[in-house]
PDB file of C-alpha atoms in Angstrom:
ATOM      1  CA  GLU K   1       0.441  -0.090   0.037  1.00 64.00           C
ATOM      2  CA  THR K   2       1.736   3.172  -1.132  1.00 67.00           C
ATOM      3  CA  GLY K   3      -0.919   5.623   0.373  1.00 90.00           C
ATOM      4  CA  VAL K   4      -1.435   7.305  -3.548  1.00 96.00           C
ATOM      5  CA  THR K   5      -5.263   7.032  -4.726  1.00 96.00           C
ATOM      6  CA  GLN K   6      -7.101   7.931  -7.406  1.00 98.00           C
ATOM      7  CA  SER K   7     -10.918   8.185  -8.265  1.00 97.00           C
ATOM      8  CA  PRO K   8     -12.090   7.323 -10.004  1.00 97.00           C
ATOM      9  CA  THR K   9     -11.289   3.391 -10.537  1.00 97.00           C
ATOM     10  CA  HIS K  10     -12.986   3.093 -13.611  1.00 97.00           C
ATOM     11  CA  LEU K  11     -14.891   5.291 -15.654  1.00 96.00           C
ATOM     12  CA  ILE K  12     -16.500   5.084 -19.626  1.00 98.00           C
ATOM     13  CA  LYS K  13     -16.568   8.399 -21.946  1.00 98.00           C
ATOM     14  CA  THR K  14     -17.273   8.799 -25.406  1.00 98.00           C
ATOM     15  CA  ARG K  15     -14.833  10.531 -28.076  1.00 98.00           C
ATOM     16  CA  GLY K  16     -15.405  14.215 -27.941  1.00 98.00           C
ATOM     17  CA  GLN K  17     -16.112  14.202 -24.244  1.00 98.00           C
ATOM     18  CA  GLN K  18     -13.718  15.410 -21.450  1.00 98.00           C
ATOM     19  CA  VAL K  19     -12.326  14.148 -18.439  1.00 98.00           C
ATOM     20  CA  THR K  20     -11.083  14.888 -15.646  1.00 98.00           C
ATOM     21  CA  LEU K  21      -8.684  11.852 -13.337  1.00 98.00           C
ATOM     22  CA  ARG K  22      -8.033  12.920  -9.527  1.00 98.00           C
ATOM     23  CA  CYS K  23      -4.835  11.649  -7.359  1.00 98.00           C
ATOM     24  CA  SER K  24      -3.932  12.162  -3.700  1.00 96.00           C
ATOM     25  CA  SER K  25      -0.273  11.827  -3.450  1.00 94.00           C
ATOM     26  CA  GLN K  26       1.202   9.781  -0.523  1.00 91.00           C
ATOM     27  CA  SER K  27       2.481  11.595   2.404  1.00 89.00           C
ATOM     28  CA  GLY K  28       5.139  13.582   3.105  1.00 89.00           C
ATOM     29  CA  HIS K  29       5.350  13.700  -1.450  1.00 92.00           C
ATOM     30  CA  ASN K  30       5.909  17.203  -3.316  1.00 93.00           C
ATOM     31  CA  THR K  31       5.960  15.415  -6.605  1.00 94.00           C
ATOM     32  CA  VAL K  32       3.188  14.074  -9.050  1.00 96.00           C
ATOM     33  CA  SER K  33       3.655  11.911 -12.702  1.00 96.00           C
ATOM     34  CA  TRP K  34       1.261  11.183 -14.870  1.00 98.00           C
ATOM     35  CA  TYR K  35       1.259   8.024 -17.157  1.00 98.00           C
ATOM     36  CA  GLN K  36      -1.071   6.133 -19.975  1.00 98.00           C
ATOM     37  CA  GLN K  37      -0.749   2.660 -19.636  1.00 98.00           C
ATOM     38  CA  ALA K  38      -2.005   1.171 -23.016  1.00 96.00           C
ATOM     39  CA  LEU K  39      -2.618  -2.658 -22.457  1.00 93.00           C
ATOM     40  CA  GLY K  40      -0.125  -4.763 -22.889  1.00 91.00           C
ATOM     41  CA  GLN K  41       2.072  -1.827 -22.714  1.00 94.00           C
ATOM     42  CA  GLY K  42       4.635   0.079 -20.423  1.00 96.00           C
ATOM     43  CA  PRO K  43       3.469   2.932 -18.878  1.00 97.00           C
ATOM     44  CA  GLN K  44       3.838   6.058 -20.762  1.00 97.00           C
ATOM     45  CA  PHE K  45       5.264   9.384 -19.079  1.00 96.00           C
ATOM     46  CA  ILE K  46       2.442  12.035 -19.455  1.00 97.00           C
ATOM     47  CA  PHE K  47       3.977  14.712 -17.579  1.00 96.00           C
ATOM     48  CA  GLN K  48       4.846  15.795 -14.119  1.00 95.00           C
ATOM     49  CA  TYR K  49       3.849  18.121 -11.603  1.00 95.00           C
ATOM     50  CA  TYR K  50       6.179  20.003  -8.444  1.00 94.00           C
ATOM     51  CA  ARG K  51       4.947  23.289  -7.140  1.00 91.00           C
ATOM     52  CA  GLU K  52       1.980  23.608  -8.902  1.00 93.00           C
ATOM     53  CA  GLU K  53       4.197  24.030 -12.132  1.00 94.00           C
ATOM     54  CA  GLU K  54       4.348  21.387 -15.470  1.00 93.00           C
ATOM     55  CA  ASN K  55       8.075  19.793 -14.297  1.00 91.00           C
ATOM     56  CA  GLY K  56       8.271  17.920 -17.738  1.00 90.00           C
ATOM     57  CA  ARG K  57       6.578  16.725 -20.440  1.00 92.00           C
ATOM     58  CA  GLY K  58       5.813  13.389 -22.523  1.00 93.00           C
ATOM     59  CA  ASN K  59       4.931  13.516 -26.130  1.00 94.00           C
ATOM     60  CA  PHE K  60       0.719  13.818 -25.952  1.00 97.00           C
ATOM     61  CA  PRO K  61      -0.612  16.699 -27.476  1.00 97.00           C
ATOM     62  CA  PRO K  62      -2.297  19.901 -25.858  1.00 97.00           C
ATOM     63  CA  ARG K  63      -5.548  17.752 -24.929  1.00 98.00           C
ATOM     64  CA  PHE K  64      -3.700  16.706 -22.178  1.00 98.00           C
ATOM     65  CA  SER K  65      -3.818  19.107 -18.718  1.00 97.00           C
ATOM     66  CA  GLY K  66      -3.039  18.860 -15.856  1.00 97.00           C
ATOM     67  CA  LEU K  67      -2.833  20.839 -12.290  1.00 97.00           C
ATOM     68  CA  GLN K  68      -1.239  20.386  -9.064  1.00 97.00           C
ATOM     69  CA  PHE K  69      -3.042  21.699  -5.880  1.00 95.00           C
ATOM     70  CA  PRO K  70      -1.310  23.180  -2.443  1.00 94.00           C
ATOM     71  CA  ASN K  71      -1.915  20.133  -0.801  1.00 92.00           C
ATOM     72  CA  TYR K  72      -0.076  18.256  -3.564  1.00 94.00           C
ATOM     73  CA  SER K  73      -2.881  16.313  -5.023  1.00 95.00           C
ATOM     74  CA  SER K  74      -3.079  16.622  -8.749  1.00 97.00           C
ATOM     75  CA  GLU K  75      -5.475  16.356 -11.760  1.00 98.00           C
ATOM     76  CA  LEU K  76      -5.295  14.774 -15.175  1.00 98.00           C
ATOM     77  CA  ASN K  77      -7.735  16.467 -17.213  1.00 98.00           C
ATOM     78  CA  VAL K  78      -8.130  15.424 -21.407  1.00 98.00           C
ATOM     79  CA  ASN K  79     -10.355  17.311 -23.808  1.00 98.00           C
ATOM     80  CA  ALA K  80     -11.988  16.010 -27.157  1.00 98.00           C
ATOM     81  CA  LEU K  81     -11.128  12.099 -25.951  1.00 98.00           C
ATOM     82  CA  GLU K  82     -10.376   9.947 -28.995  1.00 98.00           C
ATOM     83  CA  LEU K  83     -10.433   5.837 -28.628  1.00 98.00           C
ATOM     84  CA  ASP K  84      -7.190   5.113 -28.463  1.00 97.00           C
ATOM     85  CA  ASP K  85      -7.112   7.591 -25.005  1.00 98.00           C
ATOM     86  CA  SER K  86      -8.957   3.836 -24.138  1.00 98.00           C
ATOM     87  CA  ALA K  87      -6.037   2.802 -21.394  1.00 98.00           C
ATOM     88  CA  LEU K  88      -5.137   2.690 -17.508  1.00 98.00           C
ATOM     89  CA  TYR K  89      -4.170   6.450 -16.168  1.00 98.00           C
ATOM     90  CA  LEU K  90      -1.429   5.848 -13.099  1.00 98.00           C
ATOM     91  CA  CYS K  91      -0.419   8.406 -11.140  1.00 97.00           C
ATOM     92  CA  ALA K  92       2.821   8.317  -9.376  1.00 96.00           C
ATOM     93  CA  SER K  93       3.795  10.304  -6.068  1.00 95.00           C
ATOM     94  CA  SER K  94       7.374  11.236  -5.070  1.00 92.00           C
ATOM     95  CA  LEU K  95       9.818  13.107  -2.840  1.00 90.00           C
ATOM     96  CA  MET K  96      11.458  16.394  -5.434  1.00 87.00           C
ATOM     97  CA  GLY K  97      15.074  14.688  -5.614  1.00 82.00           C
ATOM     98  CA  THR K  98      14.742  11.165  -4.856  1.00 83.00           C
ATOM     99  CA  ASP K  99      14.371   8.350  -7.071  1.00 83.00           C
ATOM    100  CA  THR K 100      11.773   6.219  -6.256  1.00 89.00           C
ATOM    101  CA  GLN K 101       8.076   6.627  -7.672  1.00 92.00           C
ATOM    102  CA  TYR K 102       5.027   5.026  -6.071  1.00 94.00           C
ATOM    103  CA  PHE K 103       2.307   4.489  -8.312  1.00 96.00           C
ATOM    104  CA  GLY K 104      -1.723   4.740  -7.349  1.00 97.00           C
ATOM    105  CA  PRO K 105      -3.973   1.814  -8.138  1.00 96.00           C
ATOM    106  CA  GLY K 106      -4.682   3.980 -11.611  1.00 97.00           C
ATOM    107  CA  THR K 107      -8.141   4.719 -13.028  1.00 98.00           C
ATOM    108  CA  ARG K 108      -9.324   2.876 -16.336  1.00 98.00           C
ATOM    109  CA  LEU K 109     -10.698   4.978 -18.979  1.00 98.00           C
ATOM    110  CA  THR K 110     -12.747   3.344 -21.470  1.00 98.00           C
ATOM    111  CA  VAL K 111     -13.538   6.111 -24.819  1.00 98.00           C
ATOM    112  CA  LEU K 112     -16.293   4.249 -27.189  1.00 97.00           C
TER     113      LEU K 112
ATOM    114  CA  GLY D   1      16.940  10.325 -25.235  1.00 70.00           C
ATOM    115  CA  GLN D   2      17.686   6.415 -22.755  1.00 76.00           C
ATOM    116  CA  GLN D   3      15.004   3.828 -24.809  1.00 86.00           C
ATOM    117  CA  VAL D   4      15.114   0.162 -22.581  1.00 94.00           C
ATOM    118  CA  MET D   5      14.417  -3.131 -25.247  1.00 95.00           C
ATOM    119  CA  GLN D   6      13.255  -5.970 -22.653  1.00 95.00           C
ATOM    120  CA  ILE D   7      13.565 -10.106 -23.646  1.00 89.00           C
ATOM    121  CA  PRO D   8      11.972 -12.118 -23.744  1.00 91.00           C
ATOM    122  CA  GLN D   9       7.792 -10.485 -23.980  1.00 92.00           C
ATOM    123  CA  TYR D  10       6.567 -13.637 -22.363  1.00 94.00           C
ATOM    124  CA  GLN D  11       8.303 -16.211 -20.084  1.00 94.00           C
ATOM    125  CA  HIS D  12       6.047 -19.034 -19.100  1.00 96.00           C
ATOM    126  CA  VAL D  13       7.991 -21.574 -16.601  1.00 96.00           C
ATOM    127  CA  GLN D  14       6.902 -24.671 -14.594  1.00 97.00           C
ATOM    128  CA  GLU D  15       6.943 -23.368 -10.944  1.00 97.00           C
ATOM    129  CA  GLY D  16       9.827 -24.267  -9.478  1.00 97.00           C
ATOM    130  CA  GLU D  17      12.158 -23.602 -12.197  1.00 97.00           C
ATOM    131  CA  ASP D  18      14.690 -20.523 -12.383  1.00 96.00           C
ATOM    132  CA  PHE D  19      14.562 -17.766 -14.974  1.00 91.00           C
ATOM    133  CA  THR D  20      16.705 -15.067 -16.183  1.00 95.00           C
ATOM    134  CA  THR D  21      14.657 -11.812 -18.323  1.00 95.00           C
ATOM    135  CA  TYR D  22      17.127  -9.221 -19.848  1.00 96.00           C
ATOM    136  CA  CYS D  23      17.098  -5.478 -20.210  1.00 97.00           C
ATOM    137  CA  ASN D  24      19.035  -3.805 -23.300  1.00 96.00           C
ATOM    138  CA  SER D  25      20.361  -0.205 -24.254  1.00 95.00           C
ATOM    139  CA  SER D  26      22.089   1.125 -27.049  1.00 92.00           C
ATOM    140  CA  THR D  27      23.023   3.940 -24.936  1.00 92.00           C
ATOM    141  CA  THR D  28      24.789   3.789 -21.504  1.00 93.00           C
ATOM    142  CA  LEU D  29      22.695   4.029 -18.595  1.00 93.00           C
ATOM    143  CA  SER D  30      22.510   6.208 -15.741  1.00 91.00           C
ATOM    144  CA  ASN D  31      20.464   3.956 -13.914  1.00 93.00           C
ATOM    145  CA  ILE D  32      17.953   0.999 -14.286  1.00 96.00           C
ATOM    146  CA  GLN D  33      14.897   0.670 -12.075  1.00 96.00           C
ATOM    147  CA  TRP D  34      12.782  -3.060 -11.830  1.00 98.00           C
ATOM    148  CA  TYR D  35       9.126  -2.752 -11.550  1.00 97.00           C
ATOM    149  CA  LYS D  36       6.449  -5.038 -10.934  1.00 97.00           C
ATOM    150  CA  GLN D  37       2.655  -5.366 -11.752  1.00 97.00           C
ATOM    151  CA  ARG D  38       0.735  -8.038 -11.018  1.00 97.00           C
ATOM    152  CA  PRO D  39      -2.545  -8.713 -13.521  1.00 95.00           C
ATOM    153  CA  GLY D  40      -4.630  -6.092 -12.727  1.00 93.00           C
ATOM    154  CA  GLY D  41      -2.719  -3.967 -10.651  1.00 95.00           C
ATOM    155  CA  HIS D  42      -0.308  -1.195 -10.765  1.00 96.00           C
ATOM    156  CA  PRO D  43       3.383  -1.081 -11.011  1.00 96.00           C
ATOM    157  CA  VAL D  44       5.141  -1.186  -7.912  1.00 95.00           C
ATOM    158  CA  PHE D  45       8.676  -0.168  -7.276  1.00 95.00           C
ATOM    159  CA  LEU D  46      11.818  -3.184  -6.574  1.00 96.00           C
ATOM    160  CA  ILE D  47      14.414  -2.020  -7.072  1.00 96.00           C
ATOM    161  CA  GLN D  48      17.227   0.754  -8.347  1.00 95.00           C
ATOM    162  CA  LEU D  49      20.624  -0.044  -9.455  1.00 96.00           C
ATOM    163  CA  VAL D  50      23.280   2.195 -10.946  1.00 94.00           C
ATOM    164  CA  LYS D  51      26.765   1.560 -10.352  1.00 96.00           C
ATOM    165  CA  SER D  52      28.565  -0.400 -13.028  1.00 97.00           C
ATOM    166  CA  GLY D  53      28.351  -4.436 -12.764  1.00 97.00           C
ATOM    167  CA  GLU D  54      26.681  -3.626  -9.111  1.00 97.00           C
ATOM    168  CA  VAL D  55      24.036  -6.704  -8.273  1.00 98.00           C
ATOM    169  CA  LYS D  56      21.324  -6.047  -6.090  1.00 98.00           C
ATOM    170  CA  LYS D  57      18.955  -9.336  -4.196  1.00 97.00           C
ATOM    171  CA  GLN D  58      15.889  -9.472  -2.142  1.00 96.00           C
ATOM    172  CA  LYS D  59      15.326 -13.136  -1.409  1.00 96.00           C
ATOM    173  CA  ARG D  60      15.077 -15.224  -4.230  1.00 97.00           C
ATOM    174  CA  LEU D  61      15.323 -12.129  -6.926  1.00 98.00           C
ATOM    175  CA  THR D  62      18.666 -11.073  -8.316  1.00 98.00           C
ATOM    176  CA  PHE D  63      19.073  -8.061  -9.969  1.00 98.00           C
ATOM    177  CA  GLN D  64      22.607  -6.834 -11.798  1.00 98.00           C
ATOM    178  CA  PHE D  65      23.408  -4.057 -13.840  1.00 98.00           C
ATOM    179  CA  GLY D  66      26.339  -4.376 -16.604  1.00 97.00           C
ATOM    180  CA  GLU D  67      29.333  -3.687 -16.022  1.00 96.00           C
ATOM    181  CA  ALA D  68      28.860  -1.151 -19.451  1.00 96.00           C
ATOM    182  CA  LYS D  69      25.753  -0.155 -17.914  1.00 95.00           C
ATOM    183  CA  LYS D  70      24.192  -1.337 -21.229  1.00 96.00           C
ATOM    184  CA  ASN D  71      22.210  -4.126 -19.844  1.00 96.00           C
ATOM    185  CA  SER D  72      20.211  -5.122 -16.987  1.00 97.00           C
ATOM    186  CA  SER D  73      18.923  -8.642 -16.218  1.00 97.00           C
ATOM    187  CA  LEU D  74      16.641  -9.882 -13.152  1.00 97.00           C
ATOM    188  CA  HIS D  75      16.754 -13.829 -12.512  1.00 97.00           C
ATOM    189  CA  ILE D  76      14.454 -15.363 -10.285  1.00 97.00           C
ATOM    190  CA  THR D  77      15.203 -18.734  -8.665  1.00 97.00           C
ATOM    191  CA  ALA D  78      12.533 -21.347  -7.600  1.00 97.00           C
ATOM    192  CA  THR D  79       9.706 -19.572  -9.141  1.00 97.00           C
ATOM    193  CA  GLN D  80       6.374 -19.207  -7.052  1.00 97.00           C
ATOM    194  CA  THR D  81       3.057 -18.738  -8.377  1.00 96.00           C
ATOM    195  CA  THR D  82       3.395 -15.505  -6.097  1.00 96.00           C
ATOM    196  CA  ASP D  83       5.576 -14.556  -8.986  1.00 97.00           C
ATOM    197  CA  VAL D  84       2.877 -13.899 -12.022  1.00 97.00           C
ATOM    198  CA  GLY D  85       2.961 -10.666 -13.383  1.00 97.00           C
ATOM    199  CA  THR D  86       4.742  -8.777 -15.669  1.00 97.00           C
ATOM    200  CA  TYR D  87       8.175  -7.320 -14.541  1.00 98.00           C
ATOM    201  CA  PHE D  88       8.808  -3.910 -16.337  1.00 97.00           C
ATOM    202  CA  CYS D  89      12.661  -2.313 -16.276  1.00 97.00           C
ATOM    203  CA  ALA D  90      12.852   2.009 -16.207  1.00 96.00           C
ATOM    204  CA  VAL D  91      15.042   4.494 -16.719  1.00 94.00           C
ATOM    205  CA  LEU D  92      14.970   7.675 -14.616  1.00 89.00           C
ATOM    206  CA  GLN D  93      15.683  10.271 -16.787  1.00 85.00           C
ATOM    207  CA  GLY D  94      17.494  13.322 -14.901  1.00 71.00           C
ATOM    208  CA  GLY D  95      16.038  16.863 -14.935  1.00 60.00           C
ATOM    209  CA  SER D  96      12.107  15.896 -15.615  1.00 55.00           C
ATOM    210  CA  GLU D  97      12.853  12.794 -13.316  1.00 76.00           C
ATOM    211  CA  LYS D  98      10.328  11.225 -15.896  1.00 89.00           C
ATOM    212  CA  LEU D  99      10.577   7.405 -16.320  1.00 93.00           C
ATOM    213  CA  VAL D 100      11.117   5.643 -19.321  1.00 94.00           C
ATOM    214  CA  PHE D 101       9.733   2.126 -19.509  1.00 96.00           C
ATOM    215  CA  GLY D 102      10.576  -0.763 -21.550  1.00 95.00           C
ATOM    216  CA  LYS D 103       7.608  -3.228 -23.263  1.00 95.00           C
ATOM    217  CA  GLY D 104       7.609  -4.833 -19.986  1.00 96.00           C
ATOM    218  CA  MET D 105       8.202  -9.504 -19.735  1.00 96.00           C
ATOM    219  CA  LYS D 106       4.941 -11.291 -18.883  1.00 97.00           C
ATOM    220  CA  LEU D 107       5.960 -13.723 -16.587  1.00 96.00           C
ATOM    221  CA  THR D 108       3.398 -16.633 -15.938  1.00 97.00           C
ATOM    222  CA  VAL D 109       3.504 -20.331 -13.836  1.00 96.00           C
ATOM    223  CA  ASN D 110       2.738 -23.361 -14.386  1.00 93.00           C
ATOM    224  CA  PRO D 111       1.474 -24.772 -10.828  1.00 89.00           C
TER     225      PRO D 111
END
């Protein structure tokens, strides 16, 4: 049990809709990273938030956006959903400057 | 950026057997991490290796970083059904501190 929580656990949306996923980081951690894991693949880095600002971004279009709040929790927003956005979305919390990231249980998003 | 490839992608073993899986890169890696993801679960951090030739053990799991820091291996002794899952290697890239994962090695165990 990492202490990282995500909500919701499952979500079904239709193409073109927007979605917001939430992550609460582990106590004492100040950094949240988001990953997309398609079926049968390794997680792909979307972006990272530190001190409420984006601190690095992977190869994802601008319709993927995020926020980090003063309590270090974070949101991932995806606009104009596409079928290929169907995946497990994982957040990982860490303490900046340390090497270990702790993953939450993920949100399974299905886009129909 | 640093990329890693895992071989094999699938491994099916008999309970009690030993096996080894590999993680390779064409470039020198600054570090390598290993994660385990159980079916339906999320990645769980196992270990990090940073030194050339480093070997670390966790019970029946032995992790090694190659001398040239271009490959890493995970060896499991006397496989058990609890070892079932997908094992990922990943590189922590500095600056953005993002993890770059391999595609994973899915292990199934025949009891």
